[in-house]
């Protein structure tokens, strides 16, 4: 039995638009709820949400029967962390703050088994192989892993063309909040100067044959990024969705 087909990766290769959402609750029950919403992909956020390897595993399990593909964002691009989330069953990994081709090459190697990479060969007892029942996992896993890199600093943008030449990088995700702050705009990703850099970066990613991605949390930004050519777009964050809906409901019905 081979590793499961990564349909999200296949969609990116085909150029299909993929609409997703961020998950920051770090809870399996909310992941399961989000999995019923109809998104193409969902991010299990290990960088800014209170996740550990157990909660990541539990959310992967909660999404196993969902049509929404789980993307795990690791907190940093360390080989040992990537190995852990892959062994937990992740097939798509998002790595923040990538700023060089050399870093990108190291991340590709971290996702692959020897001799092409350095991923530890110990998945037989893990969820990735369904505890040994996926007999040909080691032989077939590499081709189903999807590696997405976040470019979100001026240094990353400067190195973008080199990063895009690295074989094994499937997509590049622009981090608008970090990029705008690094550019001196303190999170204002709508600043014209920031928008210009984002538009140029998305175009360069697409021209290089990689999938361009980004996150937006309001309709104006969502449409702007789609118009710029974003292929995989996250259109919200679960915590923000709950907070906004709850506050609106309270404001509508609570006596003033």
mmCIF file of C-alpha atoms in Angstrom:
data_model
loop_
_atom_site.group_PDB
_atom_site.id
_atom_site.type_symbol
_atom_site.label_atom_id
_atom_site.label_comp_id
_atom_site.label_asym_id
_atom_site.label_seq_id
_atom_site.Cartn_x
_atom_site.Cartn_y
_atom_site.Cartn_z
ATOM 1 C CA UNK A 1 0.000 0.000 0.000
ATOM 2 C CA UNK A 2 1.367 3.406 -1.040
ATOM 3 C CA UNK A 3 1.287 6.726 0.792
ATOM 4 C CA UNK A 4 -2.066 8.511 0.360
ATOM 5 C CA UNK A 5 -2.352 10.744 -2.688
ATOM 6 C CA UNK A 6 -1.894 14.397 -1.747
ATOM 7 C CA UNK A 7 -4.836 15.911 -3.598
ATOM 8 C CA UNK A 8 -3.958 19.442 -2.437
ATOM 9 C CA UNK A 9 -0.525 19.115 -4.042
ATOM 10 C CA UNK A 10 -2.122 17.789 -7.219
ATOM 11 C CA UNK A 11 -4.512 20.752 -7.293
ATOM 12 C CA UNK A 12 -1.602 23.178 -6.998
ATOM 13 C CA UNK A 13 0.261 21.414 -9.810
ATOM 14 C CA UNK A 14 -2.834 21.722 -12.013
ATOM 15 C CA UNK A 15 -3.110 25.423 -11.244
ATOM 16 C CA UNK A 16 -6.449 25.054 -9.485
ATOM 17 C CA UNK A 17 -7.503 27.731 -7.011
ATOM 18 C CA UNK A 18 -7.596 26.541 -3.408
ATOM 19 C CA UNK A 19 -9.470 28.498 -0.726
ATOM 20 C CA UNK A 20 -8.499 27.853 2.866
ATOM 21 C CA UNK A 21 -8.677 29.084 6.439
ATOM 22 C CA UNK A 22 -6.349 29.359 9.427
ATOM 23 C CA UNK A 23 -6.948 27.380 12.626
ATOM 24 C CA UNK A 24 -5.596 28.871 15.849
ATOM 25 C CA UNK A 25 -7.658 27.247 18.600
ATOM 26 C CA UNK A 26 -5.312 24.242 18.794
ATOM 27 C CA UNK A 27 -8.247 21.978 19.600
ATOM 28 C CA UNK A 28 -9.377 18.856 17.755
ATOM 29 C CA UNK A 29 -13.093 19.604 18.174
ATOM 30 C CA UNK A 30 -12.783 23.011 16.490
ATOM 31 C CA UNK A 31 -10.685 21.433 13.746
ATOM 32 C CA UNK A 32 -13.440 18.890 13.215
ATOM 33 C CA UNK A 33 -16.010 21.693 13.006
ATOM 34 C CA UNK A 34 -13.849 23.624 10.544
ATOM 35 C CA UNK A 35 -13.547 20.464 8.508
ATOM 36 C CA UNK A 36 -17.297 20.572 7.844
ATOM 37 C CA UNK A 37 -17.230 24.124 6.424
ATOM 38 C CA UNK A 38 -16.118 23.214 2.910
ATOM 39 C CA UNK A 39 -12.669 24.819 2.706
ATOM 40 C CA UNK A 40 -10.139 23.239 0.344
ATOM 41 C CA UNK A 41 -7.387 23.469 2.970
ATOM 42 C CA UNK A 42 -6.976 24.298 6.644
ATOM 43 C CA UNK A 43 -3.835 25.435 8.454
ATOM 44 C CA UNK A 44 -2.952 23.851 11.775
ATOM 45 C CA UNK A 45 -0.832 26.700 13.096
ATOM 46 C CA UNK A 46 2.201 25.667 15.129
ATOM 47 C CA UNK A 47 3.794 29.116 15.048
ATOM 48 C CA UNK A 48 1.297 31.475 16.691
ATOM 49 C CA UNK A 49 -1.219 29.044 18.207
ATOM 50 C CA UNK A 50 -0.642 26.995 21.402
ATOM 51 C CA UNK A 51 0.014 23.744 19.562
ATOM 52 C CA UNK A 52 2.377 20.895 20.359
ATOM 53 C CA UNK A 53 2.938 17.636 18.501
ATOM 54 C CA UNK A 54 0.058 15.936 20.336
ATOM 55 C CA UNK A 55 -2.477 18.635 19.501
ATOM 56 C CA UNK A 56 -1.238 18.710 15.903
ATOM 57 C CA UNK A 57 -1.674 14.937 15.703
ATOM 58 C CA UNK A 58 -5.154 15.163 17.222
ATOM 59 C CA UNK A 59 -6.238 17.810 14.703
ATOM 60 C CA UNK A 60 -4.872 15.729 11.823
ATOM 61 C CA UNK A 61 -6.945 12.849 13.145
ATOM 62 C CA UNK A 62 -10.029 15.091 13.455
ATOM 63 C CA UNK A 63 -9.655 16.108 9.801
ATOM 64 C CA UNK A 64 -9.036 12.604 8.488
ATOM 65 C CA UNK A 65 -12.594 12.211 7.194
ATOM 66 C CA UNK A 66 -12.874 15.804 5.948
ATOM 67 C CA UNK A 67 -12.442 16.896 2.335
ATOM 68 C CA UNK A 68 -10.406 19.844 3.678
ATOM 69 C CA UNK A 69 -6.679 19.178 3.376
ATOM 70 C CA UNK A 70 -4.631 19.862 6.540
ATOM 71 C CA UNK A 71 -1.551 22.048 6.192
ATOM 72 C CA UNK A 72 0.735 22.099 9.233
ATOM 73 C CA UNK A 73 2.695 25.270 9.867
ATOM 74 C CA UNK A 74 5.736 24.475 11.983
ATOM 75 C CA UNK A 75 7.033 27.209 14.323
ATOM 76 C CA UNK A 76 10.509 27.175 12.725
ATOM 77 C CA UNK A 77 12.149 25.309 9.884
ATOM 78 C CA UNK A 78 13.998 22.715 11.932
ATOM 79 C CA UNK A 79 14.512 19.212 10.538
ATOM 80 C CA UNK A 80 13.487 17.502 13.775
ATOM 81 C CA UNK A 81 10.188 19.418 13.863
ATOM 82 C CA UNK A 82 9.412 18.621 10.246
ATOM 83 C CA UNK A 83 10.144 14.956 10.920
ATOM 84 C CA UNK A 84 7.717 14.937 13.829
ATOM 85 C CA UNK A 85 4.794 16.485 11.927
ATOM 86 C CA UNK A 86 5.372 14.229 8.920
ATOM 87 C CA UNK A 87 5.427 11.164 11.164
ATOM 88 C CA UNK A 88 2.198 12.433 12.758
ATOM 89 C CA UNK A 89 0.613 12.175 9.318
ATOM 90 C CA UNK A 90 0.994 15.625 7.781
ATOM 91 C CA UNK A 91 1.592 15.617 4.037
ATOM 92 C CA UNK A 92 1.770 19.382 3.541
ATOM 93 C CA UNK A 93 4.114 21.544 5.611
ATOM 94 C CA UNK A 94 4.281 25.338 5.730
ATOM 95 C CA UNK A 95 7.538 26.847 7.006
ATOM 96 C CA UNK A 96 7.748 30.483 8.152
ATOM 97 C CA UNK A 97 10.496 33.061 7.551
ATOM 98 C CA UNK A 98 12.471 31.559 4.686
ATOM 99 C CA UNK A 99 15.159 33.943 3.498
ATOM 100 C CA UNK A 100 17.585 32.038 1.269
ATOM 101 C CA UNK A 101 17.885 29.276 -1.298
ATOM 102 C CA UNK A 102 20.232 27.399 1.032
ATOM 103 C CA UNK A 103 17.555 27.393 3.719
ATOM 104 C CA UNK A 104 14.995 26.200 1.172
ATOM 105 C CA UNK A 105 17.283 23.363 0.091
ATOM 106 C CA UNK A 106 17.712 22.260 3.715
ATOM 107 C CA UNK A 107 13.934 22.230 4.159
ATOM 108 C CA UNK A 108 13.449 20.099 1.045
ATOM 109 C CA UNK A 109 15.972 17.606 2.388
ATOM 110 C CA UNK A 110 14.165 17.569 5.723
ATOM 111 C CA UNK A 111 11.007 16.400 3.946
ATOM 112 C CA UNK A 112 12.659 13.557 2.045
ATOM 113 C CA UNK A 113 14.062 10.181 2.958
ATOM 114 C CA UNK A 114 17.718 9.302 2.211
ATOM 115 C CA UNK A 115 19.546 9.357 -0.118
ATOM 116 C CA UNK A 116 17.738 12.505 -1.328
ATOM 117 C CA UNK A 117 17.111 13.854 2.144
ATOM 118 C CA UNK A 118 17.658 13.470 5.862
ATOM 119 C CA UNK A 119 14.225 12.512 7.164
ATOM 120 C CA UNK A 120 14.579 9.841 9.827
ATOM 121 C CA UNK A 121 13.334 6.421 8.752
ATOM 122 C CA UNK A 122 11.134 5.572 11.714
ATOM 123 C CA UNK A 123 7.579 5.942 10.488
ATOM 124 C CA UNK A 124 6.593 2.287 10.896
ATOM 125 C CA UNK A 125 5.278 2.943 14.412
ATOM 126 C CA UNK A 126 3.684 6.299 13.555
ATOM 127 C CA UNK A 127 0.386 7.646 12.294
ATOM 128 C CA UNK A 128 1.960 8.452 8.905
ATOM 129 C CA UNK A 129 1.938 4.746 8.015
ATOM 130 C CA UNK A 130 -1.265 4.039 9.954
ATOM 131 C CA UNK A 131 0.974 2.217 12.406
ATOM 132 C CA UNK A 132 2.685 0.019 9.867
ATOM 133 C CA UNK A 133 -0.300 -0.794 7.674
ATOM 134 C CA UNK A 134 0.914 1.371 4.763
ATOM 135 C CA UNK A 135 3.563 -1.072 3.637
ATOM 136 C CA UNK A 136 5.131 1.022 0.846
ATOM 137 C CA UNK A 137 5.077 4.343 2.667
ATOM 138 C CA UNK A 138 8.849 4.851 2.711
ATOM 139 C CA UNK A 139 9.070 4.093 -1.014
ATOM 140 C CA UNK A 140 6.259 6.486 -1.963
ATOM 141 C CA UNK A 141 6.074 9.222 0.705
ATOM 142 C CA UNK A 142 8.476 11.748 -0.832
ATOM 143 C CA UNK A 143 6.379 12.388 -3.937
ATOM 144 C CA UNK A 144 3.259 13.083 -1.838
ATOM 145 C CA UNK A 145 4.861 15.631 0.496
ATOM 146 C CA UNK A 146 4.009 19.231 -0.355
ATOM 147 C CA UNK A 147 6.431 21.877 0.898
ATOM 148 C CA UNK A 148 5.231 25.472 1.168
ATOM 149 C CA UNK A 149 7.659 28.217 2.177
ATOM 150 C CA UNK A 150 6.750 31.568 3.698
ATOM 151 C CA UNK A 151 8.526 34.647 2.400
ATOM 152 C CA UNK A 152 7.697 37.466 4.782
ATOM 153 C CA UNK A 153 10.718 39.746 5.133
ATOM 154 C CA UNK A 154 12.675 42.080 2.892
ATOM 155 C CA UNK A 155 15.534 39.569 2.926
ATOM 156 C CA UNK A 156 13.169 36.827 1.776
ATOM 157 C CA UNK A 157 11.796 38.972 -1.035
ATOM 158 C CA UNK A 158 15.355 39.833 -2.124
ATOM 159 C CA UNK A 159 16.191 36.112 -2.277
ATOM 160 C CA UNK A 160 12.862 35.074 -3.825
ATOM 161 C CA UNK A 161 14.154 34.319 -7.315
ATOM 162 C CA UNK A 162 16.848 32.038 -5.882
ATOM 163 C CA UNK A 163 14.347 30.322 -3.585
ATOM 164 C CA UNK A 164 12.057 29.694 -6.541
ATOM 165 C CA UNK A 165 14.814 27.788 -8.329
ATOM 166 C CA UNK A 166 14.980 25.137 -5.601
ATOM 167 C CA UNK A 167 13.545 21.829 -6.751
ATOM 168 C CA UNK A 168 11.104 20.367 -4.247
ATOM 169 C CA UNK A 169 9.500 23.675 -3.265
ATOM 170 C CA UNK A 170 5.853 23.396 -4.272
ATOM 171 C CA UNK A 171 4.594 26.835 -3.320
ATOM 172 C CA UNK A 172 5.583 30.115 -1.728
ATOM 173 C CA UNK A 173 3.297 31.899 0.711
ATOM 174 C CA UNK A 174 3.676 35.627 1.273
ATOM 175 C CA UNK A 175 3.184 36.673 4.907
ATOM 176 C CA UNK A 176 1.610 40.148 4.590
ATOM 177 C CA UNK A 177 1.634 41.134 8.266
ATOM 178 C CA UNK A 178 5.288 40.262 8.848
ATOM 179 C CA UNK A 179 6.371 41.688 5.509
ATOM 180 C CA UNK A 180 4.600 44.996 6.085
ATOM 181 C CA UNK A 181 6.078 45.278 9.564
ATOM 182 C CA UNK A 182 9.583 44.482 8.299
ATOM 183 C CA UNK A 183 9.092 47.185 5.670
ATOM 184 C CA UNK A 184 8.277 49.699 8.410
ATOM 185 C CA UNK A 185 4.481 49.744 8.091
ATOM 186 C CA UNK A 186 3.704 47.991 11.405
ATOM 187 C CA UNK A 187 1.273 45.384 10.076
ATOM 188 C CA UNK A 188 -0.428 47.667 7.552
ATOM 189 C CA UNK A 189 -0.352 45.263 4.623
ATOM 190 C CA UNK A 190 -2.756 47.517 2.701
ATOM 191 C CA UNK A 191 -0.138 50.267 2.344
ATOM 192 C CA UNK A 192 0.428 50.891 -1.387
ATOM 193 C CA UNK A 193 4.159 50.245 -1.037
ATOM 194 C CA UNK A 194 3.507 46.870 0.590
ATOM 195 C CA UNK A 195 0.818 45.936 -1.922
ATOM 196 C CA UNK A 196 3.263 46.646 -4.749
ATOM 197 C CA UNK A 197 5.849 44.274 -3.259
ATOM 198 C CA UNK A 198 3.201 41.595 -2.694
ATOM 199 C CA UNK A 199 1.880 41.882 -6.256
ATOM 200 C CA UNK A 200 5.384 41.609 -7.681
ATOM 201 C CA UNK A 201 6.216 38.616 -5.479
ATOM 202 C CA UNK A 202 3.029 36.719 -6.374
ATOM 203 C CA UNK A 203 3.682 37.311 -10.059
ATOM 204 C CA UNK A 204 7.280 36.073 -9.777
ATOM 205 C CA UNK A 205 6.183 32.950 -7.904
ATOM 206 C CA UNK A 206 3.620 32.107 -10.566
ATOM 207 C CA UNK A 207 6.059 32.801 -13.403
ATOM 208 C CA UNK A 208 8.528 30.370 -11.843
ATOM 209 C CA UNK A 209 5.956 27.581 -11.974
ATOM 210 C CA UNK A 210 5.328 27.506 -8.220
ATOM 211 C CA UNK A 211 2.000 28.068 -6.464
ATOM 212 C CA UNK A 212 1.605 31.557 -4.947
ATOM 213 C CA UNK A 213 -0.288 31.846 -1.655
ATOM 214 C CA UNK A 214 -1.272 34.453 0.932
ATOM 215 C CA UNK A 215 -3.640 35.161 3.851
ATOM 216 C CA UNK A 216 -6.343 37.856 3.864
ATOM 217 C CA UNK A 217 -8.851 38.689 6.606
ATOM 218 C CA UNK A 218 -11.188 41.132 4.868
ATOM 219 C CA UNK A 219 -13.044 41.178 1.567
ATOM 220 C CA UNK A 220 -11.036 43.994 0.034
ATOM 221 C CA UNK A 221 -7.739 42.193 0.605
ATOM 222 C CA UNK A 222 -9.170 38.846 -0.474
ATOM 223 C CA UNK A 223 -10.255 40.199 -3.825
ATOM 224 C CA UNK A 224 -7.055 42.200 -4.266
ATOM 225 C CA UNK A 225 -4.883 39.122 -3.729
ATOM 226 C CA UNK A 226 -7.002 37.011 -6.063
ATOM 227 C CA UNK A 227 -6.645 39.719 -8.692
ATOM 228 C CA UNK A 228 -2.876 39.599 -8.138
ATOM 229 C CA UNK A 229 -2.900 35.886 -8.944
ATOM 230 C CA UNK A 230 -2.927 34.169 -5.561
ATOM 231 C CA UNK A 231 -3.645 30.480 -6.148
ATOM 232 C CA UNK A 232 -4.012 29.214 -2.583
ATOM 233 C CA UNK A 233 -5.678 31.882 -0.482
ATOM 234 C CA UNK A 234 -6.538 31.699 3.210
ATOM 235 C CA UNK A 235 -9.619 33.853 3.724
ATOM 236 C CA UNK A 236 -9.836 33.957 7.523
ATOM 237 C CA UNK A 237 -8.743 32.776 10.947
ATOM 238 C CA UNK A 238 -11.050 30.669 13.097
ATOM 239 C CA UNK A 239 -10.458 32.666 16.293
ATOM 240 C CA UNK A 240 -11.240 35.926 14.498
ATOM 241 C CA UNK A 241 -14.373 34.437 12.936
ATOM 242 C CA UNK A 242 -15.735 33.441 16.346
ATOM 243 C CA UNK A 243 -14.730 36.717 18.002
ATOM 244 C CA UNK A 244 -16.296 38.850 15.279
ATOM 245 C CA UNK A 245 -19.528 36.843 15.132
ATOM 246 C CA UNK A 246 -19.879 36.773 18.926
ATOM 247 C CA UNK A 247 -19.263 40.505 19.309
ATOM 248 C CA UNK A 248 -21.685 41.326 16.504
ATOM 249 C CA UNK A 249 -24.384 39.147 18.057
ATOM 250 C CA UNK A 250 -23.882 40.666 21.496
ATOM 251 C CA UNK A 251 -23.928 44.155 20.035
ATOM 252 C CA UNK A 252 -27.138 43.419 18.158
ATOM 253 C CA UNK A 253 -29.126 42.060 21.095
ATOM 254 C CA UNK A 254 -27.604 43.388 24.316
ATOM 255 C CA UNK A 255 -29.460 46.467 25.593
ATOM 256 C CA UNK A 256 -27.386 49.628 25.311
#
